[in-house]
Amino acid sequence: VAQQPRFQRLTDPQSQVLNTTQVFIFDCDGVIWRGDRLIDRVPQVLDYLRAQGKRCFFVTNNSTKSRAGYVKKFTSLGLNAEASEIFSSSFAAAAYLDSKNFQATGKKVYVIGEAGIGEELDLLGIPHIGGPADKDKSPRMGPGDKMEVDPDVGAVVVGFDRYFNYYKAQYANLCIRELGAEFIATNTDAVTHLTDAQEWAGNGTMVGAIRGCTQREPTVVGKPSPLMIDYMAHKYGIPKQEICIVGDRLDTDVLFGKSNGTRAILCLSGVTTEQHMRGQSQVVPDYFCDSIADFMTPE
Ligand code: PLP
Ligand code: CA
């Protein structure tokens, strides 16, 4: 009997995937868009799947926007999506704190990150400080100076922050080490594709800085942590075997799917090349394809 190849191309989407999948969870950057450019035929594929009764959800590790911010981005690209179909790591951080009933502690969150995290915390009534407001701050460091932090900080959320600075690092350091605040990372992506011309330092940068000074490991709420899949499976009552994760990265998306009991398809429309996929053996998607346009069988 001929052995099945380790990496299988999606050639017959209907029988390989569509017949047995009720819910698709799409990663955003590299699958739906690249930066600000929509990937070819995405609107047609989403219409096609929805016409077959499939539910589509969208998950992004990019914490800079809230779900409301992503609804605007979807609309501006000519795509339909409701806030309830979108899961960003900014939302995951807020939902995680909510699941632990953080509000009842009377504490606040110190935020390293852009607008998205604060917007999501506001929706759940979780008080927060830091974020964009600390953009231009720097600590005084004359003889005898020390930085004072708000004693009511009970958690530090670290997300991607283009205005990350030493003030924020020391604030987070003091909150975590001296107040015992919980260290939460929205995601730990090493690099991101802010522009399609090169790879840019991702949130692994900010998380690495806080890990470095505190010597603590964060709770990661974005992909590949199970939190978002568990949340969706629980909230919408979806059996995990009927879920297929579709993403462009092995270390976040495919791992997110395979370690959570769902199926996973790798699209080569983002950061992973076929050569890179074949050159590693740890994370094996159920199928790979060039892009989600391959979900539609050509007529
Ligand atoms: N974080 C940042 C800051 C990004 O710019 C991106 C992609 O552009 C990501 C994370 C990864 O997003 P996704 O999970 O949608 O691929
Ligand atoms: Ca991606």
mmCIF file of C-alpha atoms and ligand atoms in Angstrom:
data_model
loop_
_atom_site.group_PDB
_atom_site.id
_atom_site.type_symbol
_atom_site.label_atom_id
_atom_site.label_comp_id
_atom_site.label_asym_id
_atom_site.label_seq_id
_atom_site.Cartn_x
_atom_site.Cartn_y
_atom_site.Cartn_z
ATOM 1 C CA VAL A 1 0.000 0.000 0.000
ATOM 2 C CA ALA A 2 1.406 3.405 -0.981
ATOM 3 C CA GLN A 3 2.023 5.651 2.021
ATOM 4 C CA GLN A 4 0.040 8.856 2.223
ATOM 5 C CA PRO A 5 2.270 11.861 1.723
ATOM 6 C CA ARG A 6 2.997 13.702 4.955
ATOM 7 C CA PHE A 7 1.797 17.013 3.536
ATOM 8 C CA GLN A 8 -1.420 16.734 1.569
ATOM 9 C CA ARG A 9 -2.577 19.355 -0.881
ATOM 10 C CA LEU A 10 -6.235 20.350 -0.839
ATOM 11 C CA THR A 11 -7.450 19.093 -4.188
ATOM 12 C CA ASP A 12 -11.077 18.149 -3.550
ATOM 13 C CA PRO A 13 -12.371 20.626 -0.959
ATOM 14 C CA GLN A 14 -15.888 19.220 -0.913
ATOM 15 C CA SER A 15 -14.995 15.687 0.122
ATOM 16 C CA GLN A 16 -11.788 16.492 1.976
ATOM 17 C CA VAL A 17 -13.154 19.272 4.170
ATOM 18 C CA LEU A 18 -16.517 20.828 3.412
ATOM 19 C CA ASN A 19 -18.655 17.718 3.968
ATOM 20 C CA THR A 20 -17.460 17.346 7.537
ATOM 21 C CA THR A 21 -16.767 20.918 8.650
ATOM 22 C CA GLN A 22 -19.516 23.158 10.006
ATOM 23 C CA VAL A 23 -17.378 25.986 11.262
ATOM 24 C CA PHE A 24 -14.358 27.683 9.753
ATOM 25 C CA ILE A 25 -12.087 29.774 11.878
ATOM 26 C CA PHE A 26 -10.000 31.984 9.628
ATOM 27 C CA ASP A 27 -6.811 33.666 10.666
ATOM 28 C CA CYS A 28 -6.849 37.210 9.241
ATOM 29 C CA ASP A 29 -3.438 38.450 8.130
ATOM 30 C CA GLY A 30 -2.086 36.122 5.451
ATOM 31 C CA VAL A 31 -5.456 34.441 4.810
ATOM 32 C CA ILE A 32 -8.106 37.158 4.448
ATOM 33 C CA TRP A 33 -5.784 40.097 3.835
ATOM 34 C CA ARG A 34 -2.134 40.970 3.712
ATOM 35 C CA GLY A 35 -1.646 44.231 5.551
ATOM 36 C CA ASP A 36 -4.333 46.396 3.967
ATOM 37 C CA ARG A 37 -4.826 44.387 0.758
ATOM 38 C CA LEU A 38 -7.596 41.852 0.417
ATOM 39 C CA ILE A 39 -6.417 38.439 -0.825
ATOM 40 C CA ASP A 40 -7.883 37.429 -4.207
ATOM 41 C CA ARG A 41 -11.371 35.923 -4.257
ATOM 42 C CA VAL A 42 -11.921 36.058 -0.499
ATOM 43 C CA PRO A 43 -15.411 37.645 -0.751
ATOM 44 C CA GLN A 44 -16.526 34.956 -3.205
ATOM 45 C CA VAL A 45 -15.182 32.146 -1.012
ATOM 46 C CA LEU A 46 -16.912 33.496 2.110
ATOM 47 C CA ASP A 47 -20.208 33.838 0.200
ATOM 48 C CA TYR A 48 -19.788 30.302 -1.136
ATOM 49 C CA LEU A 49 -19.175 28.828 2.323
ATOM 50 C CA ARG A 50 -22.017 30.766 3.933
ATOM 51 C CA ALA A 51 -24.378 29.688 1.141
ATOM 52 C CA GLN A 52 -23.573 26.103 2.173
ATOM 53 C CA GLY A 53 -24.587 26.952 5.735
ATOM 54 C CA LYS A 54 -21.048 27.084 7.113
ATOM 55 C CA ARG A 55 -20.318 29.486 9.942
ATOM 56 C CA CYS A 56 -17.249 31.626 9.524
ATOM 57 C CA PHE A 57 -15.283 33.170 12.364
ATOM 58 C CA PHE A 58 -12.176 35.317 12.147
ATOM 59 C CA VAL A 59 -9.323 35.251 14.636
ATOM 60 C CA THR A 60 -6.373 37.598 14.724
ATOM 61 C CA ASN A 61 -3.412 37.848 17.080
ATOM 62 C CA ASN A 62 -3.102 41.531 16.233
ATOM 63 C CA SER A 63 -4.215 43.343 19.409
ATOM 64 C CA THR A 64 -3.907 46.904 18.084
ATOM 65 C CA LYS A 65 -7.615 47.054 17.227
ATOM 66 C CA SER A 66 -10.753 45.994 19.090
ATOM 67 C CA ARG A 67 -13.443 43.863 17.449
ATOM 68 C CA ALA A 68 -15.250 47.095 16.555
ATOM 69 C CA GLY A 69 -12.045 48.273 14.862
ATOM 70 C CA TYR A 70 -11.925 45.045 12.848
ATOM 71 C CA VAL A 71 -15.573 45.367 11.794
ATOM 72 C CA LYS A 72 -14.538 48.699 10.242
ATOM 73 C CA LYS A 73 -11.571 47.079 8.538
ATOM 74 C CA PHE A 74 -13.740 44.261 7.140
ATOM 75 C CA THR A 75 -16.259 46.793 5.852
ATOM 76 C CA SER A 76 -13.574 48.960 4.286
ATOM 77 C CA LEU A 77 -12.313 45.904 2.397
ATOM 78 C CA GLY A 78 -15.834 45.122 1.173
ATOM 79 C CA LEU A 79 -16.314 42.092 3.456
ATOM 80 C CA ASN A 80 -19.260 41.239 5.683
ATOM 81 C CA ALA A 81 -18.511 40.369 9.270
ATOM 82 C CA GLU A 82 -20.218 41.053 12.553
ATOM 83 C CA ALA A 83 -18.439 41.787 15.805
ATOM 84 C CA SER A 84 -19.697 38.431 17.111
ATOM 85 C CA GLU A 85 -17.777 36.634 14.350
ATOM 86 C CA ILE A 86 -14.457 38.333 15.130
ATOM 87 C CA PHE A 87 -12.009 37.329 17.840
ATOM 88 C CA SER A 88 -8.958 39.526 18.307
ATOM 89 C CA SER A 89 -6.275 38.961 20.915
ATOM 90 C CA SER A 90 -7.312 42.333 22.419
ATOM 91 C CA PHE A 91 -10.757 40.805 23.057
ATOM 92 C CA ALA A 92 -9.173 37.551 24.289
ATOM 93 C CA ALA A 93 -7.286 39.468 26.983
ATOM 94 C CA ALA A 94 -10.478 41.163 28.184
ATOM 95 C CA ALA A 95 -12.506 37.922 27.989
ATOM 96 C CA TYR A 96 -9.813 36.085 29.959
ATOM 97 C CA LEU A 97 -9.936 38.650 32.790
ATOM 98 C CA ASP A 98 -13.742 38.565 32.695
ATOM 99 C CA SER A 99 -13.721 34.754 32.963
ATOM 100 C CA LYS A 100 -11.717 35.127 36.180
ATOM 101 C CA ASN A 101 -14.180 37.756 37.408
ATOM 102 C CA PHE A 102 -11.407 40.336 37.616
ATOM 103 C CA GLN A 103 -14.014 43.087 38.057
ATOM 104 C CA ALA A 104 -14.851 41.695 41.499
ATOM 105 C CA THR A 105 -11.288 42.265 42.724
ATOM 106 C CA GLY A 106 -11.696 46.054 42.470
ATOM 107 C CA LYS A 107 -8.276 46.148 40.769
ATOM 108 C CA LYS A 108 -7.132 47.749 37.510
ATOM 109 C CA VAL A 109 -5.162 46.612 34.508
ATOM 110 C CA TYR A 110 -1.927 48.251 33.382
ATOM 111 C CA VAL A 111 -1.862 48.116 29.588
ATOM 112 C CA ILE A 112 1.113 48.036 27.266
ATOM 113 C CA GLY A 113 -0.450 48.247 23.820
ATOM 114 C CA GLU A 114 -2.442 50.335 21.388
ATOM 115 C CA ALA A 115 -6.124 51.342 21.378
ATOM 116 C CA GLY A 116 -7.709 47.880 20.948
ATOM 117 C CA ILE A 117 -7.022 46.478 24.409
ATOM 118 C CA GLY A 118 -8.459 49.465 26.304
ATOM 119 C CA GLU A 119 -11.557 49.495 24.085
ATOM 120 C CA GLU A 120 -12.241 45.835 24.846
ATOM 121 C CA LEU A 121 -11.626 46.279 28.598
ATOM 122 C CA ASP A 122 -14.090 49.203 28.608
ATOM 123 C CA LEU A 123 -16.820 47.013 27.125
ATOM 124 C CA LEU A 124 -16.495 44.621 30.066
ATOM 125 C CA GLY A 125 -16.244 47.354 32.678
ATOM 126 C CA ILE A 126 -12.640 46.531 33.568
ATOM 127 C CA PRO A 127 -10.727 49.626 34.746
ATOM 128 C CA HIS A 128 -7.365 50.224 33.102
ATOM 129 C CA ILE A 129 -4.479 52.652 32.976
ATOM 130 C CA GLY A 130 -1.440 53.019 30.700
ATOM 131 C CA GLY A 131 -1.830 52.199 27.013
ATOM 132 C CA PRO A 132 -1.608 55.071 24.506
ATOM 133 C CA ALA A 133 -1.618 57.630 27.384
ATOM 134 C CA ASP A 134 1.924 56.577 28.379
ATOM 135 C CA LYS A 135 3.310 57.094 24.917
ATOM 136 C CA ASP A 136 5.572 60.065 25.669
ATOM 137 C CA LYS A 137 6.407 59.386 29.305
ATOM 138 C CA SER A 138 9.869 58.772 30.629
ATOM 139 C CA PRO A 139 10.816 58.101 34.258
ATOM 140 C CA ARG A 140 12.781 60.658 36.271
ATOM 141 C CA MET A 141 16.081 59.146 37.156
ATOM 142 C CA GLY A 142 17.891 61.711 39.268
ATOM 143 C CA PRO A 143 19.564 60.719 42.555
ATOM 144 C CA GLY A 144 16.989 59.084 44.842
ATOM 145 C CA ASP A 145 14.221 59.027 42.255
ATOM 146 C CA LYS A 146 11.941 56.047 42.163
ATOM 147 C CA MET A 147 8.891 55.343 40.139
ATOM 148 C CA GLU A 148 5.584 55.002 41.968
ATOM 149 C CA VAL A 149 2.912 52.736 40.553
ATOM 150 C CA ASP A 150 -0.806 52.654 41.271
ATOM 151 C CA PRO A 151 -1.126 50.096 44.100
ATOM 152 C CA ASP A 152 -4.445 48.882 42.669
ATOM 153 C CA VAL A 153 -2.979 47.296 39.559
ATOM 154 C CA GLY A 154 -3.870 43.584 39.581
ATOM 155 C CA ALA A 155 -2.896 42.592 36.035
ATOM 156 C CA VAL A 156 -0.579 43.734 33.257
ATOM 157 C CA VAL A 157 -1.645 43.084 29.665
ATOM 158 C CA VAL A 158 1.172 43.248 27.110
ATOM 159 C CA GLY A 159 0.181 43.716 23.471
ATOM 160 C CA PHE A 160 1.852 45.042 20.355
ATOM 161 C CA ASP A 161 2.866 48.647 20.952
ATOM 162 C CA ARG A 162 4.630 50.880 18.461
ATOM 163 C CA TYR A 163 5.178 53.376 21.287
ATOM 164 C CA PHE A 164 6.755 50.928 23.712
ATOM 165 C CA ASN A 165 9.276 52.700 25.956
ATOM 166 C CA TYR A 166 11.350 52.329 29.113
ATOM 167 C CA TYR A 167 8.688 53.981 31.294
ATOM 168 C CA LYS A 168 6.174 51.294 30.320
ATOM 169 C CA ALA A 169 8.706 48.518 30.910
ATOM 170 C CA GLN A 170 9.532 49.746 34.420
ATOM 171 C CA TYR A 171 5.850 50.313 35.247
ATOM 172 C CA ALA A 172 4.981 46.763 34.219
ATOM 173 C CA ASN A 173 8.064 45.428 36.006
ATOM 174 C CA LEU A 174 7.036 47.039 39.308
ATOM 175 C CA CYS A 175 3.401 45.949 38.977
ATOM 176 C CA ILE A 176 4.350 42.333 38.334
ATOM 177 C CA ARG A 177 7.243 41.984 40.772
ATOM 178 C CA GLU A 178 6.197 44.242 43.617
ATOM 179 C CA LEU A 179 2.408 44.148 43.473
ATOM 180 C CA GLY A 180 2.168 40.553 42.258
ATOM 181 C CA ALA A 181 0.025 41.580 39.253
ATOM 182 C CA GLU A 182 -0.714 38.795 36.749
ATOM 183 C CA PHE A 183 1.356 38.976 33.544
ATOM 184 C CA ILE A 184 -0.850 38.468 30.460
ATOM 185 C CA ALA A 185 0.407 38.511 26.864
ATOM 186 C CA THR A 186 -2.016 38.996 23.975
ATOM 187 C CA ASN A 187 0.339 36.968 21.742
ATOM 188 C CA THR A 188 4.024 36.230 21.314
ATOM 189 C CA ASP A 189 4.444 36.413 17.513
ATOM 190 C CA ALA A 190 8.143 36.980 16.818
ATOM 191 C CA VAL A 191 7.566 39.001 13.676
ATOM 192 C CA THR A 192 4.614 40.567 11.887
ATOM 193 C CA HIS A 193 3.934 41.910 8.438
ATOM 194 C CA LEU A 194 3.144 45.535 9.109
ATOM 195 C CA THR A 195 4.136 46.175 5.511
ATOM 196 C CA ASP A 196 4.648 43.531 2.868
ATOM 197 C CA ALA A 197 8.203 44.710 2.170
ATOM 198 C CA GLN A 198 9.813 43.124 5.242
ATOM 199 C CA GLU A 199 9.243 41.367 8.551
ATOM 200 C CA TRP A 200 8.822 43.698 11.519
ATOM 201 C CA ALA A 201 9.501 42.979 15.176
ATOM 202 C CA GLY A 202 6.250 41.563 16.603
ATOM 203 C CA ASN A 203 4.729 41.427 20.071
ATOM 204 C CA GLY A 204 7.394 38.912 21.070
ATOM 205 C CA THR A 205 9.491 42.074 21.436
ATOM 206 C CA MET A 206 7.342 43.679 24.137
ATOM 207 C CA VAL A 207 6.601 40.377 25.870
ATOM 208 C CA GLY A 208 10.308 39.519 25.765
ATOM 209 C CA ALA A 209 11.199 42.786 27.471
ATOM 210 C CA ILE A 210 8.772 42.202 30.337
ATOM 211 C CA ARG A 211 9.747 38.550 30.628
ATOM 212 C CA GLY A 212 13.375 39.638 30.712
ATOM 213 C CA CYS A 213 13.028 42.002 33.656
ATOM 214 C CA THR A 214 10.453 40.070 35.674
ATOM 215 C CA GLN A 215 11.770 36.562 34.975
ATOM 216 C CA ARG A 216 8.124 35.483 34.836
ATOM 217 C CA GLU A 217 6.231 33.649 32.125
ATOM 218 C CA PRO A 218 3.027 35.287 30.854
ATOM 219 C CA THR A 219 -0.382 33.734 30.387
ATOM 220 C CA VAL A 220 -0.784 33.911 26.590
ATOM 221 C CA VAL A 221 -4.383 34.464 25.481
ATOM 222 C CA GLY A 222 -3.986 34.638 21.665
ATOM 223 C CA LYS A 223 -3.164 31.803 19.267
ATOM 224 C CA PRO A 224 -1.918 29.097 19.876
ATOM 225 C CA SER A 225 -3.422 29.171 23.383
ATOM 226 C CA PRO A 226 -6.719 27.224 23.611
ATOM 227 C CA LEU A 227 -8.611 30.148 25.162
ATOM 228 C CA MET A 228 -10.284 31.486 22.040
ATOM 229 C CA ILE A 229 -11.267 28.066 20.660
ATOM 230 C CA ASP A 230 -12.642 27.039 24.033
ATOM 231 C CA TYR A 231 -14.585 30.292 24.243
ATOM 232 C CA MET A 232 -16.141 29.816 20.799
ATOM 233 C CA ALA A 233 -16.820 26.103 21.235
ATOM 234 C CA HIS A 234 -18.492 26.788 24.581
ATOM 235 C CA LYS A 235 -20.411 29.946 23.638
ATOM 236 C CA TYR A 236 -21.758 28.556 20.366
ATOM 237 C CA GLY A 237 -21.948 24.882 21.396
ATOM 238 C CA ILE A 238 -19.708 23.728 18.540
ATOM 239 C CA PRO A 239 -18.041 20.282 18.711
ATOM 240 C CA LYS A 240 -14.329 20.717 18.022
ATOM 241 C CA GLN A 241 -14.274 17.960 15.386
ATOM 242 C CA GLU A 242 -16.540 20.132 13.228
ATOM 243 C CA ILE A 243 -14.149 23.076 13.361
ATOM 244 C CA CYS A 244 -11.442 23.727 10.800
ATOM 245 C CA ILE A 245 -8.802 26.379 11.475
ATOM 246 C CA VAL A 246 -7.380 28.050 8.400
ATOM 247 C CA GLY A 247 -4.141 29.974 8.796
ATOM 248 C CA ASP A 248 -0.842 30.981 7.264
ATOM 249 C CA ARG A 249 1.448 30.117 10.170
ATOM 250 C CA LEU A 250 2.461 26.757 11.549
ATOM 251 C CA ASP A 251 3.555 27.964 14.984
ATOM 252 C CA THR A 252 0.357 29.853 15.790
ATOM 253 C CA ASP A 253 -2.591 28.860 13.549
ATOM 254 C CA VAL A 254 -1.932 25.229 12.642
ATOM 255 C CA LEU A 255 -0.595 24.508 16.127
ATOM 256 C CA PHE A 256 -3.657 26.325 17.560
ATOM 257 C CA GLY A 257 -5.893 23.925 15.608
ATOM 258 C CA LYS A 258 -3.959 20.682 15.975
ATOM 259 C CA SER A 259 -3.351 21.042 19.704
ATOM 260 C CA ASN A 260 -7.026 21.804 20.310
ATOM 261 C CA GLY A 261 -8.614 18.845 18.562
ATOM 262 C CA THR A 262 -9.763 20.683 15.437
ATOM 263 C CA ARG A 263 -8.679 20.309 11.848
ATOM 264 C CA ALA A 264 -6.210 22.743 10.336
ATOM 265 C CA ILE A 265 -5.433 23.936 6.840
ATOM 266 C CA LEU A 266 -2.291 25.885 6.006
ATOM 267 C CA CYS A 267 -2.615 28.575 3.318
ATOM 268 C CA LEU A 268 0.565 29.559 1.530
ATOM 269 C CA SER A 269 -0.805 33.081 0.959
ATOM 270 C CA GLY A 270 0.994 34.513 4.003
ATOM 271 C CA VAL A 271 4.261 33.980 5.844
ATOM 272 C CA THR A 272 4.859 30.239 5.371
ATOM 273 C CA THR A 273 6.333 28.946 2.123
ATOM 274 C CA GLU A 274 5.918 25.392 0.889
ATOM 275 C CA GLN A 275 9.642 24.875 1.398
ATOM 276 C CA HIS A 276 9.416 26.033 5.012
ATOM 277 C CA MET A 277 6.433 23.746 5.631
ATOM 278 C CA ARG A 278 8.239 20.714 4.209
ATOM 279 C CA GLY A 279 11.464 21.605 5.988
ATOM 280 C CA GLN A 280 9.926 21.035 9.443
ATOM 281 C CA SER A 281 8.136 18.026 10.777
ATOM 282 C CA GLN A 282 6.611 19.073 14.084
ATOM 283 C CA VAL A 283 3.451 20.796 12.916
ATOM 284 C CA VAL A 284 1.579 19.065 10.115
ATOM 285 C CA PRO A 285 -1.642 20.566 8.768
ATOM 286 C CA ASP A 286 -4.431 18.269 7.561
ATOM 287 C CA TYR A 287 -4.149 19.969 4.173
ATOM 288 C CA PHE A 288 -2.326 22.857 2.588
ATOM 289 C CA CYS A 289 -3.416 25.100 -0.276
ATOM 290 C CA ASP A 290 -2.188 28.192 -2.089
ATOM 291 C CA SER A 291 -4.981 30.371 -0.714
ATOM 292 C CA ILE A 292 -8.608 30.027 0.352
ATOM 293 C CA ALA A 293 -9.582 30.473 -3.298
ATOM 294 C CA ASP A 294 -8.768 26.715 -3.451
ATOM 295 C CA PHE A 295 -11.816 26.055 -1.218
ATOM 296 C CA MET A 296 -14.017 26.533 -4.276
ATOM 297 C CA THR A 297 -13.857 23.774 -6.820
ATOM 298 C CA PRO A 298 -13.404 25.361 -10.242
ATOM 299 C CA GLU A 299 -16.628 24.971 -12.282
HETATM 300 N N1 PLP B 1 0.291 41.364 15.509
HETATM 301 C C1 PLP B 1 0.505 42.421 14.720
HETATM 302 C C2 PLP B 1 0.929 43.705 15.329
HETATM 303 C C3 PLP B 1 0.321 42.334 13.333
HETATM 304 O O1 PLP B 1 0.558 43.413 12.555
HETATM 305 C C4 PLP B 1 -0.085 41.094 12.787
HETATM 306 C C5 PLP B 1 -0.294 40.958 11.354
HETATM 307 O O2 PLP B 1 -0.289 41.930 10.593
HETATM 308 C C6 PLP B 1 -0.294 40.013 13.649
HETATM 309 C C7 PLP B 1 -0.106 40.179 14.997
HETATM 310 C C8 PLP B 1 -0.747 38.680 13.151
HETATM 311 O O3 PLP B 1 -2.111 38.751 12.816
HETATM 312 P P1 PLP B 1 -2.907 37.442 12.364
HETATM 313 O O4 PLP B 1 -3.088 36.594 13.578
HETATM 314 O O5 PLP B 1 -4.203 37.992 11.817
HETATM 315 O O6 PLP B 1 -2.095 36.792 11.318
HETATM 316 CA CA CA B 2 -1.764 35.099 10.012
#
